[in-house]
Short mmCIF file of C-alpha atoms in Angstrom, two decimals:
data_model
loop_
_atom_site.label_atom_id
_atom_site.label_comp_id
_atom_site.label_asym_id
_atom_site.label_seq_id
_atom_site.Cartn_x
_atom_site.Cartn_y
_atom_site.Cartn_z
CA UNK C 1 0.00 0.00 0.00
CA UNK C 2 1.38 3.57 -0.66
CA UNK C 3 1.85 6.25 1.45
CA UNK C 4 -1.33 8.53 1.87
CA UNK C 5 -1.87 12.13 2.30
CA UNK C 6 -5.49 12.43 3.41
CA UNK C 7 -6.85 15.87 4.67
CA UNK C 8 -9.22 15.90 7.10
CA UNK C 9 -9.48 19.84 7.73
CA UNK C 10 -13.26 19.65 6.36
CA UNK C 11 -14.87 16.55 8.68
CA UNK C 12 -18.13 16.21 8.03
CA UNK C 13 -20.06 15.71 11.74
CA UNK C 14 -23.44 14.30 10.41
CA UNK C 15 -21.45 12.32 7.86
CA UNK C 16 -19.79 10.90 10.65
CA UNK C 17 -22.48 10.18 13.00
CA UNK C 18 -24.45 8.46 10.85
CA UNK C 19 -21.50 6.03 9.85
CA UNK C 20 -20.43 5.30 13.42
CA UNK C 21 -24.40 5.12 14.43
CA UNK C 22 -24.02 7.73 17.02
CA UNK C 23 -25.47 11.07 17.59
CA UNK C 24 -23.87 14.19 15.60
CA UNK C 25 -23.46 15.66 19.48
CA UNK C 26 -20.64 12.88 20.15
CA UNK C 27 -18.31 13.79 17.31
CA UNK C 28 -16.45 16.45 19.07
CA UNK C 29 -16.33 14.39 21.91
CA UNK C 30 -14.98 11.28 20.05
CA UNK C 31 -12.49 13.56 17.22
CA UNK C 32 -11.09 15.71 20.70
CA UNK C 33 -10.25 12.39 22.47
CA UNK C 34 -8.41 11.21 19.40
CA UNK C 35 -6.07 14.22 19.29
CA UNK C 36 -5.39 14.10 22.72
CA UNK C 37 -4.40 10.59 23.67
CA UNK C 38 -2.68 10.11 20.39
CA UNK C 39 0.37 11.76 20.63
CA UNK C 40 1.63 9.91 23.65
CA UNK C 41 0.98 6.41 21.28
CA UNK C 42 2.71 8.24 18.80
CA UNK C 43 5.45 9.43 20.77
CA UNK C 44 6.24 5.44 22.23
CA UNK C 45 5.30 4.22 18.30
CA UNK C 46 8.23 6.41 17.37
CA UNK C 47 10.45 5.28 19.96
CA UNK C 48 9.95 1.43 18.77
CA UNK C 49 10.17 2.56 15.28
CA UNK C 50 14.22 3.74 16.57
CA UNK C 51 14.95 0.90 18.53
CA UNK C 52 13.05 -1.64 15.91
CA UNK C 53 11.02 -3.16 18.49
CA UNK C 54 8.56 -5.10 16.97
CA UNK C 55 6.52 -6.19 19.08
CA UNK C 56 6.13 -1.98 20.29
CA UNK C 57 5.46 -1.21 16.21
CA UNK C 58 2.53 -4.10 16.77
CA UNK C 59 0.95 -2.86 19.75
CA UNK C 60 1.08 0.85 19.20
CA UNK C 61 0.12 0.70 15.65
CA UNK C 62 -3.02 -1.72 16.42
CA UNK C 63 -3.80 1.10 18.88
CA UNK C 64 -3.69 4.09 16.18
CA UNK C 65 -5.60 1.84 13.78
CA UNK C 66 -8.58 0.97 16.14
CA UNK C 67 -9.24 4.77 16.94
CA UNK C 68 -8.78 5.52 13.69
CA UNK C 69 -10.56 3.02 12.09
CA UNK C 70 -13.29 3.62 14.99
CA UNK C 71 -13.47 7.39 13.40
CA UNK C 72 -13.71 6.49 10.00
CA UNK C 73 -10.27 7.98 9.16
CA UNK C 74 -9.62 5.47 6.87
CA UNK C 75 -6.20 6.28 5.15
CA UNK C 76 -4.57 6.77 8.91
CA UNK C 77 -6.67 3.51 9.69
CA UNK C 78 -4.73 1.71 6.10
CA UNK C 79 -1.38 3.21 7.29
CA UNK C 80 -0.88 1.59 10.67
CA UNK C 81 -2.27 -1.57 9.82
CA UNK C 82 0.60 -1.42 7.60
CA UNK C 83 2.76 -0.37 10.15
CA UNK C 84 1.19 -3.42 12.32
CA UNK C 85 1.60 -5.90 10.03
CA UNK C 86 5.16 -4.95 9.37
CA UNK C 87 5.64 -4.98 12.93
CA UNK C 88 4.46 -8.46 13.16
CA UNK C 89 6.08 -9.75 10.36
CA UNK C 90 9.16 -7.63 11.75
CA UNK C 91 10.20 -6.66 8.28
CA UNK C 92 13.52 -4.96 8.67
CA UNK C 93 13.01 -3.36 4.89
CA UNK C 94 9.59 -1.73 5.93
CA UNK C 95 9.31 2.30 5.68
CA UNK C 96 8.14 2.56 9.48
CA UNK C 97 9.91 6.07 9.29
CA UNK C 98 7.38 7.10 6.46
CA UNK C 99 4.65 5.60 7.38
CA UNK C 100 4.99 7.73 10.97
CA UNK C 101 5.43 10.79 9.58
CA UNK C 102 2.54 10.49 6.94
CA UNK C 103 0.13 9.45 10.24
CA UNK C 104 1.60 12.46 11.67
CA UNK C 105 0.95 14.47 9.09
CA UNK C 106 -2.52 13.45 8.33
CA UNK C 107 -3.31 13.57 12.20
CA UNK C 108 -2.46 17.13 11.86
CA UNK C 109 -5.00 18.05 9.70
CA UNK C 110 -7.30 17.21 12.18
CA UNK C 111 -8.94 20.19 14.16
CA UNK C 112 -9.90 20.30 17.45
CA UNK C 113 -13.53 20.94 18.10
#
């Protein structure tokens, strides 16, 4: 799978609700949580990333990828289950540098709400 560059700077609430099956009200609730306990998984992902320590890659990714996938962010969803699977297969040729930074990146097009 390639690197992605979603945006999400224009998240549609309703959009959103109605995929998840919750009420529009929860949305901020939900997309706030996701920006703030992110960055510490992101921040220990990294960390294994450096020290290639797989079984870290695994666990942190799968973490990023359910809250993700949860939120219908679906490219950061793709991206660490590609990260996870690399972790588990412990590919030493994977991009895990690459595919951090594009997460990064498309986590910060995310705003607050």
């Amino acid at each position: 799978m390639p690197i992605l560059t979603p945006d999400y700077s224009t998240i549609n609430h309703e959009e959103m609700a109605s995929a998840i099956g919750l009420k529009i009200k929860h949305i901020p609730i939900l997309i706030n949580s996701f920006l703030n306990e992110t960055p510490p998984i992101l921040i220990v992902l990294e960390e294994g990333i450096k020290d290639r320590n797989y079984s870290n890659i695994k666990a942190h990714a799968h973490a990023i990828k359910g809250s993700a996938g949860n939120l219908r962010f679906d490219e950061i969803y793709e991206m660490s289950k590609e990260l996870e699977f690399a972790g588990s297969d412990a590919k030493e040729d994977f991009e895990y540098e690459a595919y951090l930074q594009a997460i990064k990146d498309a986590i910060a097009t995310i705003s607050a709400v």
